[in-house]
Short mmCIF file of C-alpha atoms in Angstrom, two decimals:
data_model
loop_
_atom_site.label_atom_id
_atom_site.label_comp_id
_atom_site.label_asym_id
_atom_site.label_seq_id
_atom_site.Cartn_x
_atom_site.Cartn_y
_atom_site.Cartn_z
CA UNK A 1 65.02 -58.86 12.82
CA UNK A 2 64.41 -61.45 10.09
CA UNK A 3 67.08 -64.11 9.98
CA UNK A 4 69.78 -63.62 7.35
CA UNK A 5 68.23 -64.69 4.07
CA UNK A 6 71.37 -65.20 2.10
CA UNK A 7 73.52 -68.31 2.43
CA UNK A 8 77.22 -68.28 1.74
CA UNK A 9 78.64 -69.03 -1.66
CA UNK A 10 80.49 -72.01 -0.23
CA UNK A 11 77.26 -73.50 1.14
CA UNK A 12 75.45 -72.99 -2.15
CA UNK A 13 78.27 -74.61 -4.05
CA UNK A 14 78.33 -77.59 -1.72
CA UNK A 15 74.59 -78.12 -2.14
CA UNK A 16 74.82 -77.70 -5.90
CA UNK A 17 77.60 -80.24 -6.22
CA UNK A 18 75.91 -82.78 -3.97
CA UNK A 19 72.45 -82.50 -5.52
CA UNK A 20 73.02 -81.50 -9.14
CA UNK A 21 76.07 -83.53 -10.08
CA UNK A 22 76.53 -87.27 -9.89
CA UNK A 23 79.35 -89.07 -8.20
CA UNK A 24 82.24 -89.21 -10.70
CA UNK A 25 82.54 -92.54 -12.44
CA UNK A 26 85.80 -94.30 -11.77
CA UNK A 27 87.90 -96.29 -14.19
CA UNK A 28 86.71 -99.54 -12.62
CA UNK A 29 83.08 -98.60 -13.19
CA UNK A 30 83.72 -97.90 -16.86
CA UNK A 31 85.68 -101.08 -17.37
CA UNK A 32 83.20 -103.69 -16.16
CA UNK A 33 82.04 -105.87 -17.69
CA UNK A 34 84.96 -105.78 -20.11
CA UNK A 35 83.34 -107.91 -22.80
CA UNK A 36 80.20 -105.76 -22.85
CA UNK A 37 82.11 -102.47 -22.82
CA UNK A 38 84.09 -103.53 -25.85
CA UNK A 39 81.03 -104.23 -27.95
CA UNK A 40 78.95 -101.64 -29.79
CA UNK A 41 75.95 -103.85 -29.09
CA UNK A 42 76.27 -102.79 -25.46
CA UNK A 43 75.47 -99.23 -26.52
CA UNK A 44 72.20 -99.77 -28.34
CA UNK A 45 69.56 -97.14 -27.55
CA UNK A 46 66.91 -99.35 -29.18
CA UNK A 47 65.45 -96.34 -30.98
CA UNK A 48 62.16 -97.27 -32.58
CA UNK A 49 60.32 -94.51 -34.44
CA UNK A 50 56.64 -94.19 -33.59
CA UNK A 51 54.44 -92.55 -36.23
CA UNK A 52 52.03 -90.31 -34.35
CA UNK A 53 50.59 -88.57 -37.44
CA UNK A 54 51.13 -88.96 -41.20
CA UNK A 55 54.85 -88.41 -41.76
CA UNK A 56 55.51 -87.40 -38.14
CA UNK A 57 57.66 -89.73 -36.04
CA UNK A 58 58.94 -89.61 -32.46
CA UNK A 59 61.42 -91.47 -30.27
CA UNK A 60 60.18 -91.54 -26.68
CA UNK A 61 62.84 -91.38 -23.97
CA UNK A 62 62.72 -92.57 -20.38
CA UNK A 63 61.46 -90.44 -17.50
CA UNK A 64 64.81 -90.75 -15.75
CA UNK A 65 67.94 -88.80 -14.98
CA UNK A 66 71.18 -89.44 -16.90
CA UNK A 67 72.75 -92.77 -15.91
CA UNK A 68 75.30 -95.25 -17.23
CA UNK A 69 72.40 -97.64 -17.74
CA UNK A 70 70.27 -95.42 -19.99
CA UNK A 71 73.12 -93.62 -21.76
CA UNK A 72 71.20 -90.35 -21.71
CA UNK A 73 68.13 -91.68 -23.53
CA UNK A 74 65.83 -89.51 -21.42
CA UNK A 75 64.27 -87.12 -23.93
CA UNK A 76 61.85 -87.15 -26.82
CA UNK A 77 63.25 -86.52 -30.29
CA UNK A 78 61.51 -86.74 -33.64
CA UNK A 79 61.48 -86.20 -37.36
CA UNK A 80 59.05 -85.11 -40.04
CA UNK A 81 59.11 -86.60 -43.53
CA UNK A 82 58.14 -84.22 -46.32
CA UNK A 83 57.98 -84.69 -50.10
CA UNK A 84 61.51 -83.31 -50.48
CA UNK A 85 63.30 -84.52 -47.37
CA UNK A 86 63.40 -84.94 -43.61
CA UNK A 87 63.34 -82.40 -40.76
CA UNK A 88 64.89 -83.62 -37.50
CA UNK A 89 63.81 -82.20 -34.13
CA UNK A 90 66.66 -82.56 -31.61
CA UNK A 91 69.55 -84.94 -32.11
CA UNK A 92 69.90 -86.61 -28.72
CA UNK A 93 72.47 -86.89 -25.99
CA UNK A 94 75.54 -88.38 -27.71
CA UNK A 95 77.23 -89.12 -31.01
CA UNK A 96 75.94 -92.69 -30.74
CA UNK A 97 72.38 -91.48 -30.19
CA UNK A 98 72.54 -89.25 -33.26
CA UNK A 99 73.99 -92.03 -35.41
CA UNK A 100 71.37 -94.52 -34.26
CA UNK A 101 68.65 -91.93 -34.78
CA UNK A 102 69.82 -91.38 -38.35
CA UNK A 103 69.90 -95.15 -38.93
CA UNK A 104 66.32 -95.40 -37.66
CA UNK A 105 65.27 -92.59 -39.99
CA UNK A 106 66.86 -94.49 -42.87
CA UNK A 107 64.64 -97.48 -42.04
CA UNK A 108 61.65 -95.23 -42.67
CA UNK A 109 62.84 -93.21 -45.68
CA UNK A 110 65.86 -92.67 -47.89
CA UNK A 111 65.04 -88.99 -48.37
CA UNK A 112 67.84 -86.64 -47.29
CA UNK A 113 67.88 -84.76 -44.01
CA UNK A 114 67.47 -81.13 -45.03
CA UNK A 115 67.20 -79.57 -41.56
CA UNK A 116 68.31 -80.78 -38.10
CA UNK A 117 67.05 -78.56 -35.30
CA UNK A 118 68.14 -78.08 -31.69
CA UNK A 119 65.17 -76.80 -29.67
CA UNK A 120 67.48 -75.44 -26.93
CA UNK A 121 71.01 -75.76 -25.64
CA UNK A 122 70.70 -78.46 -22.97
CA UNK A 123 73.04 -81.37 -23.72
CA UNK A 124 70.50 -84.13 -24.33
CA UNK A 125 69.08 -82.06 -27.18
CA UNK A 126 72.24 -81.28 -29.18
CA UNK A 127 75.07 -83.71 -28.46
CA UNK A 128 73.97 -85.95 -31.34
CA UNK A 129 74.70 -83.17 -33.86
CA UNK A 130 77.81 -84.94 -35.17
CA UNK A 131 75.66 -87.53 -36.91
CA UNK A 132 74.03 -85.01 -39.25
CA UNK A 133 75.47 -82.93 -42.11
CA UNK A 134 76.86 -79.69 -40.71
CA UNK A 135 74.96 -77.60 -43.24
CA UNK A 136 71.63 -78.95 -41.95
CA UNK A 137 72.17 -77.99 -38.29
CA UNK A 138 70.10 -74.99 -37.21
CA UNK A 139 68.98 -73.32 -33.99
CA UNK A 140 67.83 -70.02 -32.56
CA UNK A 141 70.64 -67.51 -31.90
CA UNK A 142 70.38 -67.93 -28.12
CA UNK A 143 70.70 -71.69 -28.50
CA UNK A 144 73.72 -71.44 -30.76
CA UNK A 145 75.35 -69.10 -28.24
CA UNK A 146 74.55 -71.44 -25.37
CA UNK A 147 76.06 -74.43 -27.17
CA UNK A 148 79.14 -72.36 -28.01
CA UNK A 149 79.56 -71.20 -24.41
CA UNK A 150 78.49 -74.23 -22.38
CA UNK A 151 78.68 -77.15 -24.79
CA UNK A 152 82.10 -78.45 -23.82
CA UNK A 153 81.29 -78.43 -20.11
CA UNK A 154 77.97 -80.15 -20.78
CA UNK A 155 79.74 -82.83 -22.80
CA UNK A 156 82.27 -83.47 -20.04
CA UNK A 157 79.58 -83.65 -17.38
CA UNK A 158 77.49 -86.06 -19.44
CA UNK A 159 80.51 -88.32 -19.81
CA UNK A 160 80.71 -88.44 -16.01
CA UNK A 161 77.02 -89.36 -15.83
CA UNK A 162 76.64 -91.68 -18.84
CA UNK A 163 80.13 -93.13 -19.14
CA UNK A 164 81.24 -94.87 -22.33
CA UNK A 165 77.99 -94.12 -24.14
CA UNK A 166 79.60 -90.74 -24.76
CA UNK A 167 82.78 -91.98 -26.43
CA UNK A 168 83.66 -89.89 -29.48
CA UNK A 169 81.03 -87.25 -28.72
CA UNK A 170 82.05 -83.69 -29.48
CA UNK A 171 80.24 -80.40 -29.26
CA UNK A 172 79.04 -79.26 -32.69
CA UNK A 173 77.52 -75.78 -32.89
CA UNK A 174 74.77 -75.34 -35.51
CA UNK A 175 75.97 -73.16 -38.37
CA UNK A 176 72.53 -71.97 -39.47
CA UNK A 177 70.68 -69.23 -37.66
CA UNK A 178 67.03 -70.22 -37.57
CA UNK A 179 64.54 -67.45 -38.20
CA UNK A 180 61.06 -67.77 -36.68
CA UNK A 181 58.09 -67.86 -39.04
CA UNK A 182 55.96 -70.12 -41.21
CA UNK A 183 57.28 -71.59 -44.45
CA UNK A 184 57.64 -74.70 -46.57
CA UNK A 185 60.55 -76.90 -45.49
CA UNK A 186 61.17 -80.13 -47.42
CA UNK A 187 57.74 -79.51 -48.92
CA UNK A 188 56.14 -79.48 -45.47
CA UNK A 189 54.13 -76.56 -44.02
CA UNK A 190 56.09 -75.80 -40.85
CA UNK A 191 56.12 -72.92 -38.41
CA UNK A 192 58.94 -72.03 -36.02
CA UNK A 193 58.19 -70.09 -32.84
CA UNK A 194 60.96 -68.43 -30.84
CA UNK A 195 59.96 -68.50 -27.17
CA UNK A 196 61.88 -68.60 -23.88
CA UNK A 197 61.58 -69.44 -20.21
CA UNK A 198 63.06 -72.90 -19.86
CA UNK A 199 66.19 -71.36 -21.39
CA UNK A 200 66.95 -68.06 -23.10
CA UNK A 201 65.88 -69.57 -26.42
CA UNK A 202 63.21 -72.27 -26.72
CA UNK A 203 62.17 -73.36 -30.19
CA UNK A 204 58.67 -74.68 -30.89
CA UNK A 205 58.01 -76.52 -34.17
CA UNK A 206 54.48 -76.71 -35.59
CA UNK A 207 53.55 -79.12 -38.37
CA UNK A 208 50.41 -77.49 -39.73
CA UNK A 209 49.40 -80.44 -41.90
CA UNK A 210 48.82 -82.64 -38.86
CA UNK A 211 48.48 -80.18 -35.99
CA UNK A 212 51.52 -81.68 -34.27
CA UNK A 213 53.52 -79.38 -32.03
CA UNK A 214 57.03 -80.19 -30.83
CA UNK A 215 57.33 -77.99 -27.73
CA UNK A 216 60.81 -78.97 -26.54
CA UNK A 217 61.40 -78.55 -22.83
CA UNK A 218 58.79 -75.85 -22.46
CA UNK A 219 56.58 -78.89 -21.79
CA UNK A 220 57.11 -81.81 -19.43
CA UNK A 221 54.46 -84.51 -19.06
CA UNK A 222 54.52 -86.81 -16.04
CA UNK A 223 58.08 -85.72 -15.33
CA UNK A 224 59.19 -82.86 -13.09
CA UNK A 225 60.51 -79.86 -15.07
CA UNK A 226 64.18 -78.96 -14.85
CA UNK A 227 65.16 -75.38 -14.08
CA UNK A 228 68.95 -74.78 -14.41
CA UNK A 229 68.41 -71.84 -16.77
CA UNK A 230 64.76 -71.10 -16.05
CA UNK A 231 63.03 -67.76 -15.85
CA UNK A 232 59.66 -68.78 -14.44
CA UNK A 233 57.59 -65.68 -15.34
CA UNK A 234 58.87 -65.89 -18.93
CA UNK A 235 58.20 -69.63 -19.01
CA UNK A 236 54.62 -69.13 -17.78
CA UNK A 237 54.08 -66.53 -20.52
CA UNK A 238 55.36 -69.05 -23.08
CA UNK A 239 52.86 -71.63 -21.81
CA UNK A 240 50.08 -69.08 -22.24
CA UNK A 241 51.22 -68.62 -25.84
CA UNK A 242 51.30 -72.37 -26.45
CA UNK A 243 47.77 -72.74 -25.16
CA UNK A 244 46.50 -70.48 -27.96
CA UNK A 245 47.92 -72.69 -30.73
CA UNK A 246 45.72 -74.96 -32.84
CA UNK A 247 47.08 -78.37 -31.92
CA UNK A 248 45.94 -81.96 -32.36
CA UNK A 249 48.82 -83.36 -30.33
CA UNK A 250 51.73 -82.14 -28.23
CA UNK A 251 55.22 -83.63 -28.12
CA UNK A 252 56.88 -82.52 -24.86
CA UNK A 253 60.62 -82.56 -24.39
CA UNK A 254 60.17 -85.23 -21.73
CA UNK A 255 57.22 -87.51 -21.05
CA UNK A 256 54.22 -88.89 -22.88
CA UNK A 257 52.66 -87.31 -25.95
CA UNK A 258 49.45 -85.46 -25.14
CA UNK A 259 46.32 -85.11 -27.25
CA UNK A 260 45.11 -82.11 -25.23
CA UNK A 261 46.53 -79.28 -23.13
CA UNK A 262 47.04 -81.43 -20.03
CA UNK A 263 50.85 -81.20 -20.30
CA UNK A 264 50.60 -77.40 -20.44
CA UNK A 265 48.38 -77.34 -17.36
CA UNK A 266 50.65 -79.72 -15.47
CA UNK A 267 53.83 -77.79 -16.30
CA UNK A 268 52.16 -74.48 -15.41
CA UNK A 269 50.85 -75.78 -12.08
CA UNK A 270 54.31 -77.03 -11.05
CA UNK A 271 56.04 -73.79 -11.99
CA UNK A 272 53.45 -71.69 -10.16
CA UNK A 273 53.76 -73.85 -7.04
CA UNK A 274 57.56 -73.76 -7.24
CA UNK A 275 57.70 -69.97 -7.60
CA UNK A 276 55.23 -69.51 -4.74
CA UNK A 277 57.17 -71.92 -2.51
CA UNK A 278 60.45 -70.11 -3.18
CA UNK A 279 58.87 -66.70 -2.52
CA UNK A 280 57.07 -67.74 0.66
CA UNK A 281 60.17 -69.44 2.04
CA UNK A 282 62.34 -66.40 1.39
CA UNK A 283 59.80 -64.01 2.90
CA UNK A 284 59.54 -66.24 5.99
CA UNK A 285 63.32 -66.12 6.40
CA UNK A 286 63.94 -69.82 5.79
CA UNK A 287 67.47 -70.81 4.91
CA UNK A 288 68.60 -73.17 2.17
CA UNK A 289 68.59 -76.26 4.40
CA UNK A 290 65.03 -75.57 5.51
CA UNK A 291 63.90 -75.01 1.93
CA UNK A 292 65.40 -78.33 0.84
CA UNK A 293 63.32 -80.05 3.53
CA UNK A 294 59.99 -78.52 2.46
CA UNK A 295 57.31 -81.09 1.52
CA UNK A 296 56.13 -81.53 -2.06
CA UNK A 297 52.50 -80.60 -2.64
CA UNK A 298 50.36 -83.76 -2.86
CA UNK A 299 49.28 -83.19 -6.47
CA UNK A 300 52.89 -83.40 -7.68
CA UNK A 301 54.16 -86.38 -5.71
CA UNK A 302 53.61 -88.83 -8.56
CA UNK A 303 55.77 -86.87 -11.01
CA UNK A 304 58.98 -88.63 -12.01
CA UNK A 305 62.11 -87.34 -10.22
CA UNK A 306 60.07 -84.87 -8.17
CA UNK A 307 62.31 -84.90 -5.09
CA UNK A 308 65.51 -84.65 -7.13
CA UNK A 309 64.27 -81.82 -9.33
CA UNK A 310 62.73 -79.92 -6.44
CA UNK A 311 66.07 -79.90 -4.65
CA UNK A 312 67.88 -78.83 -7.80
CA UNK A 313 65.36 -76.05 -8.28
CA UNK A 314 65.97 -74.80 -4.74
CA UNK A 315 69.65 -74.47 -5.65
CA UNK A 316 68.84 -72.67 -8.90
CA UNK A 317 65.98 -70.44 -7.78
CA UNK A 318 66.02 -69.81 -4.04
CA UNK A 319 68.96 -67.34 -4.03
CA UNK A 320 66.98 -65.11 -6.43
CA UNK A 321 63.90 -65.36 -4.21
CA UNK A 322 66.02 -64.40 -1.20
CA UNK A 323 67.38 -61.39 -3.05
CA UNK A 324 63.88 -60.32 -4.06
CA UNK A 325 62.69 -60.64 -0.46
CA UNK A 326 65.60 -58.58 0.80
CA UNK A 327 64.89 -55.89 -1.79
CA UNK A 328 61.20 -55.61 -0.89
CA UNK A 329 59.92 -52.27 0.45
CA UNK A 330 60.39 -52.04 4.21
CA UNK A 331 63.52 -54.20 4.26
CA UNK A 332 65.88 -51.69 2.66
#
């Protein structure tokens, strides 16, 4: 008899809480130092736009998890300046981030923001929406639904992780339903692809004039991918689609900009290894504790947050692998 492959709901919840959520921040933590907490200067993201192609700018975040020290500045955002206005790609992790992003855009151009996109519904990519005109906010239908359903909980959890950086941040759901396709936006030749895998709706933005592709969190570069809403087979199919695109440079959701397909190959290799590890562990009858203790393959050990994200992925993915193993022919 194989050992029972399914752990109890209570055990899963305990693991999820201990590995996926931070220790709640107490009032004393948020209060000190008092003089710094009372000053807006203490909440400066130091956003400096980097022009990576003519009219294409990015803000590079840290390869870290959310902390009170970084305020959630852990992702890449960007904007594209066209003859008639500005297109924003993701708005950041807080109201303050969005406001400082807009101020940085204003240092580059006075042209109006005509479109502010959320590539998917994870909180670091949409909680800066307040800073931009409501009529400019747009996202895929699945992303809008995700923000509507999960946005408040995400906001509350980010306050626990990032503290006072989040003051005044509210969930704002994009009002515009973004349709995939190629068209002129602000006088710029842009194409929007509706893919999935990291979440149920993952937007990819292509600037055809420069061959720049904003891939959102379908791509991680030098940083371990996150998987709270992942469907790995769908994600791998999306990576195959990305690899066919004519690109001069890739902007991942997290990590360094790539001038080749190395970020695609790295993300694919991790996902394939992760799926194989989950499947093999379930078929061998390992339990959750044993899976959490499995070693990371040598080629991935230099990725940022690899131990943390592996453990989170076990919580997210291993129960499904167990169920698949139990449903295999011969075990029914």
